[in-house]
XYZ file of N, CA, C and O in Angstrom:
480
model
N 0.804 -1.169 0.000
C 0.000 0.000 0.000
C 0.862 1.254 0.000
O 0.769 2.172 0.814
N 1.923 1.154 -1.270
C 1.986 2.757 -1.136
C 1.757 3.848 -1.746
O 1.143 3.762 -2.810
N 2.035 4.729 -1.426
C 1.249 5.884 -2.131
C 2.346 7.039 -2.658
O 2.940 7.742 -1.841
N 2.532 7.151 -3.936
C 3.425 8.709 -4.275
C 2.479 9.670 -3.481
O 1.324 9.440 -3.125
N 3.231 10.801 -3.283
C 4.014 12.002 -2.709
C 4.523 13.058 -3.646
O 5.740 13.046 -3.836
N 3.772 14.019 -4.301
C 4.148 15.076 -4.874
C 4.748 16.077 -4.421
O 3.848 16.871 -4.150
N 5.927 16.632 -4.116
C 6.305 18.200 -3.599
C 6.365 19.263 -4.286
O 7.124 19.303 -5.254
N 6.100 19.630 -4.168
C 6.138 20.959 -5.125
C 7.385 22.359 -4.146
O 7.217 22.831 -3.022
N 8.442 22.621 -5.073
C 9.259 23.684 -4.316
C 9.169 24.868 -5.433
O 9.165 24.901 -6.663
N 9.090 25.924 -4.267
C 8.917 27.387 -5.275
C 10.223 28.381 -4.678
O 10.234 28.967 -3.596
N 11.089 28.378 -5.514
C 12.328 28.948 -5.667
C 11.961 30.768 -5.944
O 11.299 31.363 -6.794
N 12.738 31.189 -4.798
C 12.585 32.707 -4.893
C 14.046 33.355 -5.380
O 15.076 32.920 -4.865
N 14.094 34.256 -6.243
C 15.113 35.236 -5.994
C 15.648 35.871 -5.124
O 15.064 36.037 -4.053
N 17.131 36.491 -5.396
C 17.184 37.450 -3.794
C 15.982 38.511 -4.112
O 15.005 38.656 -3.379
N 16.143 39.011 -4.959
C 15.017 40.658 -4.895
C 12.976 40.348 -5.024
O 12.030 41.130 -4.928
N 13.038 39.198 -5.215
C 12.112 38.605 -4.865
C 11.910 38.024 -3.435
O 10.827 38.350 -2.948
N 12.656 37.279 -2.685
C 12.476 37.235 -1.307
C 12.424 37.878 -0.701
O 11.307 37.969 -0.191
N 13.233 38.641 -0.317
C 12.583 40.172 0.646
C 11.458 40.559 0.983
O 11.099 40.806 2.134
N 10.423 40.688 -0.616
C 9.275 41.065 -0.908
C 8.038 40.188 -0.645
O 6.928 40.684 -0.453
N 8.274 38.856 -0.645
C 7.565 37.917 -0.391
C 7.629 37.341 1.199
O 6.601 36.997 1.782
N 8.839 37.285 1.767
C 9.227 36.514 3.530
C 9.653 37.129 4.221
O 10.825 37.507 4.204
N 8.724 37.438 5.123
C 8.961 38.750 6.576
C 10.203 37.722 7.120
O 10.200 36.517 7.368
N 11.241 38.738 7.188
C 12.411 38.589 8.354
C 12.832 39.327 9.380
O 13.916 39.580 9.906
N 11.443 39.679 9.578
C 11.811 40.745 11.281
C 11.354 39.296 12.113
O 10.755 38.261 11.822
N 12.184 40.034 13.633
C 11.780 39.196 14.622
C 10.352 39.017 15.263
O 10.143 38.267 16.217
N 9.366 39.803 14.625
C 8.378 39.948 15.707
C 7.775 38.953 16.600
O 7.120 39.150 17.623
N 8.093 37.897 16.063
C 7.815 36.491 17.063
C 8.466 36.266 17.934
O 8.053 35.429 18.737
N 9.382 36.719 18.095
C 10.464 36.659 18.827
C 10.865 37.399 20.280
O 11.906 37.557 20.917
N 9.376 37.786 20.455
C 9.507 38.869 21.628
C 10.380 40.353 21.408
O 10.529 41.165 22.321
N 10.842 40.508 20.214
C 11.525 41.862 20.490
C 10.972 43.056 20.364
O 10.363 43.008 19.295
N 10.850 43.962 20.777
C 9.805 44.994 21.125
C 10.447 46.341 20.954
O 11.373 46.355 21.765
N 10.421 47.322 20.394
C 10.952 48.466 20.797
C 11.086 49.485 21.522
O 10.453 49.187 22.535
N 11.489 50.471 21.657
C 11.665 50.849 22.985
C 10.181 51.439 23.083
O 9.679 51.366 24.204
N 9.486 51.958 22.170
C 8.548 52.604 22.490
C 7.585 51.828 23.514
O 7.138 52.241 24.584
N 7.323 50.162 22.672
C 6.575 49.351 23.058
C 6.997 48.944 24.537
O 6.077 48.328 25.075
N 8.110 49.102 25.359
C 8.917 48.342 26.588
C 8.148 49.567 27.385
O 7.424 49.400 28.367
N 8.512 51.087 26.638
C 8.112 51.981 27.683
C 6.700 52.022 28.304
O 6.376 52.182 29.480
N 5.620 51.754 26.723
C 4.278 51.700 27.190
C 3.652 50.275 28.251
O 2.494 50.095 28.627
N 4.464 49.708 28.434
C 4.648 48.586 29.465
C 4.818 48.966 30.644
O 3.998 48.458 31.408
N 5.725 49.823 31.244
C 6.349 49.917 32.546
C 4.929 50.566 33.015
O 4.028 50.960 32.275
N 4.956 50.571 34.076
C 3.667 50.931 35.553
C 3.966 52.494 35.193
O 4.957 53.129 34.832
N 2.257 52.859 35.548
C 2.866 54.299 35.837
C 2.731 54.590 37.436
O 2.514 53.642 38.190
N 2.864 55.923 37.944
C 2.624 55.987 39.117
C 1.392 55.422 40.143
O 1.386 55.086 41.327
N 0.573 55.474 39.309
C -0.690 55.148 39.955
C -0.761 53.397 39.565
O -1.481 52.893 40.427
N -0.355 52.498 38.749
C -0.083 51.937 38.786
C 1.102 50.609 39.625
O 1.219 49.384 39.679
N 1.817 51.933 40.188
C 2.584 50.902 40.929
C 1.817 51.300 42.285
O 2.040 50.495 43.190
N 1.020 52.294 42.606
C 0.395 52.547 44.096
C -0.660 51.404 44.165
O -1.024 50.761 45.150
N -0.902 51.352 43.372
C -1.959 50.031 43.058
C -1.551 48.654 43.479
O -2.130 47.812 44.165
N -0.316 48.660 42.836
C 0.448 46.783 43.319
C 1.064 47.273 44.480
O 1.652 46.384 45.097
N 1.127 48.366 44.975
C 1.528 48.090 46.528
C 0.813 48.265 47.464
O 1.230 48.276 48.622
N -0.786 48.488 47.027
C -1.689 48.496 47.902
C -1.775 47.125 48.003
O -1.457 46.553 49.045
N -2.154 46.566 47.076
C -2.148 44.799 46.890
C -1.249 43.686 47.085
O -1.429 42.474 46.965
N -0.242 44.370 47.412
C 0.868 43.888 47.662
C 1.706 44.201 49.180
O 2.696 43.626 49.631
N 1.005 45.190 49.687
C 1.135 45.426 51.303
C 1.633 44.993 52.462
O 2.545 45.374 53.196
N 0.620 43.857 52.491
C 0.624 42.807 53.678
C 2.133 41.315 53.110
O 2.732 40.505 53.817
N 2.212 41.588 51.576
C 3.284 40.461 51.773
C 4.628 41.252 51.459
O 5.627 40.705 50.994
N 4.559 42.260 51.689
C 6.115 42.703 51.495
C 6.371 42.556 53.400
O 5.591 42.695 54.343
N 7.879 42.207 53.312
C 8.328 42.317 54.740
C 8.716 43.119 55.107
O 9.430 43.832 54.402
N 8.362 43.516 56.818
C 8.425 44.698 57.668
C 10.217 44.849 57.664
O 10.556 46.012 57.449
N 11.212 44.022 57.834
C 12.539 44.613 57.924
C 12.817 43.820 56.788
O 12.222 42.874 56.272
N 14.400 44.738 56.375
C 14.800 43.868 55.669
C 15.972 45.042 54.708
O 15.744 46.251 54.749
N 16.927 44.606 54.066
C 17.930 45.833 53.767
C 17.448 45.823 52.245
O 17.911 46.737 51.563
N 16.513 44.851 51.557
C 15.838 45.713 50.363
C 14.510 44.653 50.417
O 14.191 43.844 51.288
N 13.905 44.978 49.194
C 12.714 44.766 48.962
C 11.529 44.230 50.649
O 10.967 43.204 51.030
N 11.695 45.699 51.171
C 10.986 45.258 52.544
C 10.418 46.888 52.846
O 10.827 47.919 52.312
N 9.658 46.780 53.576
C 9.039 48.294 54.080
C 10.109 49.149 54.456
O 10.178 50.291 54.002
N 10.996 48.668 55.291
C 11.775 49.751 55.996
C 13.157 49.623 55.015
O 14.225 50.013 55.489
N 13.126 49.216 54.005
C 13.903 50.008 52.673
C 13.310 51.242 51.623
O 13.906 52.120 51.000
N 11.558 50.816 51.749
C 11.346 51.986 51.401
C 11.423 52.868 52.024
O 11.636 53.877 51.352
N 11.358 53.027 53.019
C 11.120 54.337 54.174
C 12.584 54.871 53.915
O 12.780 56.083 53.820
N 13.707 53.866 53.790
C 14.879 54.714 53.984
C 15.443 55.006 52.561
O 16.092 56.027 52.333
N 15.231 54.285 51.832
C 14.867 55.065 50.020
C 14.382 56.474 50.292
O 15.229 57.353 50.460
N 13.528 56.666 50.330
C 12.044 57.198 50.306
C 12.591 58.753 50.943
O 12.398 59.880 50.488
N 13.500 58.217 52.432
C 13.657 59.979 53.574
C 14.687 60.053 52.874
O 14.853 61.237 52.581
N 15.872 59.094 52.231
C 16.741 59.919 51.632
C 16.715 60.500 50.650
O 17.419 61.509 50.596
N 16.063 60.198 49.694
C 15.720 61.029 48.190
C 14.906 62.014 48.756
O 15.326 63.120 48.417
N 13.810 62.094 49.556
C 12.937 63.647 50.098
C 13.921 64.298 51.373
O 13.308 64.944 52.223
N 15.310 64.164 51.528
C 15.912 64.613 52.776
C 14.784 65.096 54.070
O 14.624 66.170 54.650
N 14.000 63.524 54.219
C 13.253 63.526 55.443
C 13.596 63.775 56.497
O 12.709 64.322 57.152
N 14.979 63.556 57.270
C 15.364 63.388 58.262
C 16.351 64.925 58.451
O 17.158 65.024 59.376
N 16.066 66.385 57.127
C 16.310 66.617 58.310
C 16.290 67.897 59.190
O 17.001 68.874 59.423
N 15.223 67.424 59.517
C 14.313 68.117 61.024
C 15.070 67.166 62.517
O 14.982 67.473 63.706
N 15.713 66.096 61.956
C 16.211 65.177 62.926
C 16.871 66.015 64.187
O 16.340 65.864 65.287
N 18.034 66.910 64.062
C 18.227 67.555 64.864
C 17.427 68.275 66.082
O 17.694 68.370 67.280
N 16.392 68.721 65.335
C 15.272 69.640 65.677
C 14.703 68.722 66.740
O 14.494 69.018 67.917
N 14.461 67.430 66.073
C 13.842 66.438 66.534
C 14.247 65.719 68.158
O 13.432 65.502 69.054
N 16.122 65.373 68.209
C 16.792 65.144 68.955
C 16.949 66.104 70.525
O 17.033 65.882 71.733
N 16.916 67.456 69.422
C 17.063 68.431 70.611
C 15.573 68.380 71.333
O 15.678 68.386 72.559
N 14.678 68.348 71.016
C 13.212 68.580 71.760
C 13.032 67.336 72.356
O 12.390 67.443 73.401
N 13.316 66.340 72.118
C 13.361 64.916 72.636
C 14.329 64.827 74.117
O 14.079 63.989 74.983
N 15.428 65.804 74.236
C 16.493 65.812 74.990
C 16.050 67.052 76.045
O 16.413 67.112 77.220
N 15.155 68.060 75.338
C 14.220 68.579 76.255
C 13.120 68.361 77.215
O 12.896 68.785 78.349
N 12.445 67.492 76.327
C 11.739 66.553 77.011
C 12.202 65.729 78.077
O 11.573 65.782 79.133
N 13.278 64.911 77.982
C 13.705 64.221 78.929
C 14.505 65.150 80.165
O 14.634 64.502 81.203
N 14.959 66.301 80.210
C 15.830 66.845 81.443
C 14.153 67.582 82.017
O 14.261 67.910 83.199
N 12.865 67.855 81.504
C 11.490 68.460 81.744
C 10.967 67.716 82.657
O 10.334 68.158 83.616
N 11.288 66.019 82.336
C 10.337 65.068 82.701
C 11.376 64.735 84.594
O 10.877 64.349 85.651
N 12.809 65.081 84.304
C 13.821 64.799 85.354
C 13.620 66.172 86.279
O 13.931 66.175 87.470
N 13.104 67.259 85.649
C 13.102 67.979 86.640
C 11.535 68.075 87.689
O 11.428 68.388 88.875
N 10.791 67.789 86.985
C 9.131 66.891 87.304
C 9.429 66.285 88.617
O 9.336 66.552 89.815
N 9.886 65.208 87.717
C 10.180 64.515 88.977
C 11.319 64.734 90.262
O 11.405 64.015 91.257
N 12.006 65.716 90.000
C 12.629 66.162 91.424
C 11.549 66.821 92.108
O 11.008 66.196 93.020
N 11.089 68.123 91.788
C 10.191 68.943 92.335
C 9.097 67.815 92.987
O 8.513 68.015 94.052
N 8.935 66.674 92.209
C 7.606 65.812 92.928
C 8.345 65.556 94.076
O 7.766 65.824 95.129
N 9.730 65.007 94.167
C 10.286 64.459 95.124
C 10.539 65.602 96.302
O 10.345 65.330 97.486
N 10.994 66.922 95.855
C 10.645 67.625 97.113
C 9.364 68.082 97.748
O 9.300 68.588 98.868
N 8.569 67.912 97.121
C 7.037 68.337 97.397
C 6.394 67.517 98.699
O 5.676 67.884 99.628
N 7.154 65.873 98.230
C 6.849 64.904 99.374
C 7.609 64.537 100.237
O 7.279 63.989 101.289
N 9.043 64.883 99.768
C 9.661 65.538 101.168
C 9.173 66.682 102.387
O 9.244 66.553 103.609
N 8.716 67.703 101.672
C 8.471 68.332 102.495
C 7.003 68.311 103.287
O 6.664 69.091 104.177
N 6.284 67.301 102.775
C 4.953 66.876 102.988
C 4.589 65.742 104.225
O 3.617 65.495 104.938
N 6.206 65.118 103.999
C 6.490 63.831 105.172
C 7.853 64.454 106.336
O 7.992 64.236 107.540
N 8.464 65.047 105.650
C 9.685 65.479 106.364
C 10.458 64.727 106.437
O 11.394 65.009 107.185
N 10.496 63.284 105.667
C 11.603 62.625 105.234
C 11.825 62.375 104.061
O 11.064 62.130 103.124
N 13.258 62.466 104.161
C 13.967 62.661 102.793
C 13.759 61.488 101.647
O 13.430 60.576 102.406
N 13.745 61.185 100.964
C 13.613 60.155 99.898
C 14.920 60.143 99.493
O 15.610 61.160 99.415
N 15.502 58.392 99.083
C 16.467 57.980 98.519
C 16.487 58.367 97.282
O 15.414 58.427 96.681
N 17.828 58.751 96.557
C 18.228 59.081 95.102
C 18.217 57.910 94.753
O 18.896 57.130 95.421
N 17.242 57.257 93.287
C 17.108 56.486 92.987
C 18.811 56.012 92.148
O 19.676 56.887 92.103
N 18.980 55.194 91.802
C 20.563 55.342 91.429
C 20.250 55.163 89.768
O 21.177 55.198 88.958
């Protein structure tokens, strides 16, 4: 049982092939730049995958974690710096809160007439 098999081949020229058989890559994934750019996220787009994406990014971590953005984030907006500002009122606070508490301590000294131990 066998059977001929006809082929038929159709022979092109060079200045004829060109014209007839695409030889760009486009199958090939290659894209130009225009096409790569209209791809990338825009802003509101990436606020979007990190709303959705929130809860699984990790809290520490020296990149892809929350507290890389934060420190991305204050150094490109020079967040930190009020820091000084920050340090000094913090250091105010604490000699405010030490002097509080002396004045409490003489108040009940002089309320009992005995002296209270300096805590060490």
């Amino acid at each position: 049982m066998s059977e001929n098999v006809n082929f038929n081949k159709q022979v092109y020229n060079k200045a004829e092939y060109t014209k007839v058989i695409d030889t760009s890559f486009k199958e090939l994934g290659v894209q130009t730049i225009q096409e790569q750019l209209s791809q990338q996220p825009s802003v509101n787009d990436f606020f979007a995958m990190y709303n959705e994406l929130f809860y699984q990014i990790p809290e520490l971590g020296d990149t892809n974690s929350h507290e890389y953005l934060i420190k991305t984030s204050s150094e490109y907006i020079n967040f930190n710096a009020n820091q000084d500002l920050i340090n000094a009122l913090q250091a105010e606070i604490n000699q405010l809160r030490a002097d509080l508490l002396d004045s409490q301590k003489q108040v009940v000294e002089l309320q009992t007439g005995t002296p209270l131990a300096n805590p060490q």
